[in-house]
CSV table of C-alpha atoms in Angstrom, one decimal:
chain,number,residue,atom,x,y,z
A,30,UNK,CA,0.0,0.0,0.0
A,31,UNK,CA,1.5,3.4,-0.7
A,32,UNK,CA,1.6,5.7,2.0
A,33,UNK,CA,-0.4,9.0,0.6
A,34,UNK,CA,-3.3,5.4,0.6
A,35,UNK,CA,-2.7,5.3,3.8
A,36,UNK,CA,-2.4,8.5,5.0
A,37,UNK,CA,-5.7,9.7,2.9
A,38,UNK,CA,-7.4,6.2,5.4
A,39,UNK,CA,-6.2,7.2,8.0
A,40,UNK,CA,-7.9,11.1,7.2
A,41,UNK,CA,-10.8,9.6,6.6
A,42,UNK,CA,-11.0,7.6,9.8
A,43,UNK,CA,-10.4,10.7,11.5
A,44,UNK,CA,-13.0,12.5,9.9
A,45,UNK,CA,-15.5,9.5,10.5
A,46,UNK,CA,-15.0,9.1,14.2
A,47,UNK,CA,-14.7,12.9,14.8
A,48,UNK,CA,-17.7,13.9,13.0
A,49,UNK,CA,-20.0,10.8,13.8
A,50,UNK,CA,-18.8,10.9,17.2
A,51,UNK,CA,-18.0,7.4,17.4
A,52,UNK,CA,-15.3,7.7,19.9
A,53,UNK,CA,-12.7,5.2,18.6
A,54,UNK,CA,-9.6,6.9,19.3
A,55,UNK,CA,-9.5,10.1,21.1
A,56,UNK,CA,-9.3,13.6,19.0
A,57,UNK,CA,-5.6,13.8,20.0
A,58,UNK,CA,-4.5,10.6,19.2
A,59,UNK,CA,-6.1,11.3,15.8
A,60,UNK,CA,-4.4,14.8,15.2
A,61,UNK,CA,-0.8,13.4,15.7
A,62,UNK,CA,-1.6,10.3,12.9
A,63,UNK,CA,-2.2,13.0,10.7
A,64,UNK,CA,0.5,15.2,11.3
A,65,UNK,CA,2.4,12.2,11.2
A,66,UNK,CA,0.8,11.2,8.4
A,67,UNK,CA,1.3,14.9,6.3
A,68,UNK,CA,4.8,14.5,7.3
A,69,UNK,CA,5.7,11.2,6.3
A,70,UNK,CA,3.9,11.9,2.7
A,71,UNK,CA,5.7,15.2,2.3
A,72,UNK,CA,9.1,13.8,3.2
A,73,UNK,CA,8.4,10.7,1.3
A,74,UNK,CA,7.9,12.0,-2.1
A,75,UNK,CA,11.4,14.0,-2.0
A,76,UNK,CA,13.3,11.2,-2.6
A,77,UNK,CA,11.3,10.1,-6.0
A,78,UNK,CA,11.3,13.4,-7.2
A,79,UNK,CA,15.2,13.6,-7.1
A,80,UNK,CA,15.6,10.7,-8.9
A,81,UNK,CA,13.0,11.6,-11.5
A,82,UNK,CA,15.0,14.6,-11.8
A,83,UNK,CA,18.3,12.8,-12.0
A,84,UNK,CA,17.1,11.1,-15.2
A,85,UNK,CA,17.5,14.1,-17.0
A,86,UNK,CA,14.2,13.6,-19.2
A,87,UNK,CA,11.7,16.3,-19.8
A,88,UNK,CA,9.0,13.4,-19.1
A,89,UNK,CA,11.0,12.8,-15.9
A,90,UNK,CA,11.1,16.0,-14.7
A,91,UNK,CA,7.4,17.2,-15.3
A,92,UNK,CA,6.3,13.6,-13.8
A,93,UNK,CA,8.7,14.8,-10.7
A,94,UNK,CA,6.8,18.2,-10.7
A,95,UNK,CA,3.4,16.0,-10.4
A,96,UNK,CA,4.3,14.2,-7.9
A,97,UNK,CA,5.7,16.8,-5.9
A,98,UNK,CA,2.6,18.9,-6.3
A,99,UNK,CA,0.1,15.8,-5.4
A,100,UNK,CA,2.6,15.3,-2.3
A,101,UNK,CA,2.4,18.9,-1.2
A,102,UNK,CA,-1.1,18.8,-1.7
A,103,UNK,CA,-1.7,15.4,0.3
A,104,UNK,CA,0.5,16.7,3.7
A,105,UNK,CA,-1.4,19.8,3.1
A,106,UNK,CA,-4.5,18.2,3.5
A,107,UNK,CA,-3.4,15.8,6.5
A,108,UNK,CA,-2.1,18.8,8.1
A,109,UNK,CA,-5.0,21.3,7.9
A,110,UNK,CA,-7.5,18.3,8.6
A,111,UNK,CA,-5.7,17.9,11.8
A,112,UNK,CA,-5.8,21.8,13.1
A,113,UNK,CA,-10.0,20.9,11.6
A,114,UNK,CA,-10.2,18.1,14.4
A,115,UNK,CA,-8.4,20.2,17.3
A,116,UNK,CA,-11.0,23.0,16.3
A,117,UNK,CA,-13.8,21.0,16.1
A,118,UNK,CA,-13.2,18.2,19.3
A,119,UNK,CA,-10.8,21.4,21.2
A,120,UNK,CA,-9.3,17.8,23.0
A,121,UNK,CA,-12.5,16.9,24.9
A,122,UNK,CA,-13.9,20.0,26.4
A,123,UNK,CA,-17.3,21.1,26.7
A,124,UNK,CA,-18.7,22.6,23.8
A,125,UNK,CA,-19.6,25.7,25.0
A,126,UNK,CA,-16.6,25.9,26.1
A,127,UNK,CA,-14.4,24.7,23.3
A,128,UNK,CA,-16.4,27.2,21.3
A,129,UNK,CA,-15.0,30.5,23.1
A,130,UNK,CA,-11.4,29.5,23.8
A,131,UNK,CA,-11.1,28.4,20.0
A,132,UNK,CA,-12.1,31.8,18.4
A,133,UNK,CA,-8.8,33.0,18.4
A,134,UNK,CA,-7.7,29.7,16.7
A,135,UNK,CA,-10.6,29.6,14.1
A,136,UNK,CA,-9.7,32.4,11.5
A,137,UNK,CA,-5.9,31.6,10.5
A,138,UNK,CA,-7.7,28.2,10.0
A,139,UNK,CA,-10.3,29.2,8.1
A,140,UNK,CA,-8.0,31.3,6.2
A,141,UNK,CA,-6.0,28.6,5.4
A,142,UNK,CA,-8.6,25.9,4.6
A,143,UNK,CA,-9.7,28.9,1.7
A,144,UNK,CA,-6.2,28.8,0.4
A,145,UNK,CA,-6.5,25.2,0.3
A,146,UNK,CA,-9.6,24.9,-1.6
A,147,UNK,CA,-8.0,27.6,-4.1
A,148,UNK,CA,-4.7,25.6,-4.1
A,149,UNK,CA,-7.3,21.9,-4.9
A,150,UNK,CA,-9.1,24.1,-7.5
A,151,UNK,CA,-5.9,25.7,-9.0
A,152,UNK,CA,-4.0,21.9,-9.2
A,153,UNK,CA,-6.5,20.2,-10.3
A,154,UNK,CA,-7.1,22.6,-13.3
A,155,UNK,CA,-3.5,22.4,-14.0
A,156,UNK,CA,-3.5,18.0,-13.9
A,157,UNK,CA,-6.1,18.7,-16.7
A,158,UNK,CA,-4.2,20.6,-19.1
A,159,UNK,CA,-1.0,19.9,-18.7
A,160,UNK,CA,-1.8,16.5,-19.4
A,161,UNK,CA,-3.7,14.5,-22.2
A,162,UNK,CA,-5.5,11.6,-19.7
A,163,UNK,CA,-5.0,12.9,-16.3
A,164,UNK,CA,-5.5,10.1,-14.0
A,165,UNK,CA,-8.6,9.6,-12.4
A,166,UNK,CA,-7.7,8.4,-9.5
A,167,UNK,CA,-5.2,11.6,-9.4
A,168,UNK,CA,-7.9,14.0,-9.7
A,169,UNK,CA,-10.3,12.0,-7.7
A,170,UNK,CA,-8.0,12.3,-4.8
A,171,UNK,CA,-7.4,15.8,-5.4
A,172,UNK,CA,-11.2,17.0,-5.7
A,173,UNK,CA,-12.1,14.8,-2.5
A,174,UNK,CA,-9.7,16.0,-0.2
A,175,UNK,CA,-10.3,19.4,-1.5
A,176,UNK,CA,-13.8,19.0,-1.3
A,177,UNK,CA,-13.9,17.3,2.6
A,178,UNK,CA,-11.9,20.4,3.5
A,179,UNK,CA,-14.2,22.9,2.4
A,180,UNK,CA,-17.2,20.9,4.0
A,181,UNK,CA,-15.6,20.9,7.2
A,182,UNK,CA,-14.7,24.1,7.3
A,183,UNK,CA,-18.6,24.6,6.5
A,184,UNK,CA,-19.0,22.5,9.2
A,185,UNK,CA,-17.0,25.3,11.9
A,186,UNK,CA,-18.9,27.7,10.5
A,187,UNK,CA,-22.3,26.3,11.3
């Protein structure tokens, strides 16, 4: 299994227990798997990109650039979705009270789930006419974890 697989199960498990309120693991123990998680996938793609590069192929390099960009774009993701949870759960306080000690919190995160959602729109545009076929599953994974943060910031709004 490749690990931006893994890390995009591991988001959505997060998501799932946090927002059903299932209870599985506790809101903190899911915030670290997905900083974790964005780190691991952001390291993890430097190594194929340097290689890619190393070829010294046009097709090499702009296949480096992708996966770079789909890398940045997954620990992105992980990483925002994890400041989401702390916002949302604020680690197992009451709500009313989780609600007034994370106003300070909420706006950089907002802002930066908007620059997300602009960054999802503005790649995914780009897989699309750079290339003839973009993958589906490329753009799939792009629009979806583009789309889940926008809902859940939606979600903080409400």
């Amino acid at each position: 299994m490749q690990l931006q697989s893994f890390a995009a199960i591991v988001m959505l498990a997060a998501m799932l227990d946090v927002s059903l309120s299932w209870g599985l693991l506790h809101p903190l123990v899911w915030v670290m798997a997905l900083l974790v998680s964005g780190m691991l996938v952001g390291f993890g793609a430097r190594p194929n990109s340097r290689s890619a590069r190393s070829a010294g192929t046009a097709a090499g390099a702009d296949a480096a650039h992708r996966s770079g960009m789909m890398a940045l774009h997954s620990a992105l993701g992980l990483v925002l979705m994890a400041g989401m949870i702390m916002a949302m759960s604020s680690g197992g306080v009451d709500a009313s009270e989780s609600h007034h000690h994370g106003v300070a919190f909420l706006p950089p995160l907002l802002g930066g789930m908007a620059g997300y959602v602009i960054f999802t729109v503005w790649f995914e545009r780009s897989l699309r006419l750079t290339q003839r076929s973009p993958g589906l599953l490329a753009r799939v994974e792009v629009l979806s974890m583009g789309g889940a943060a926008g809902l859940m910031a939606l979600a903080l709004l409400a």
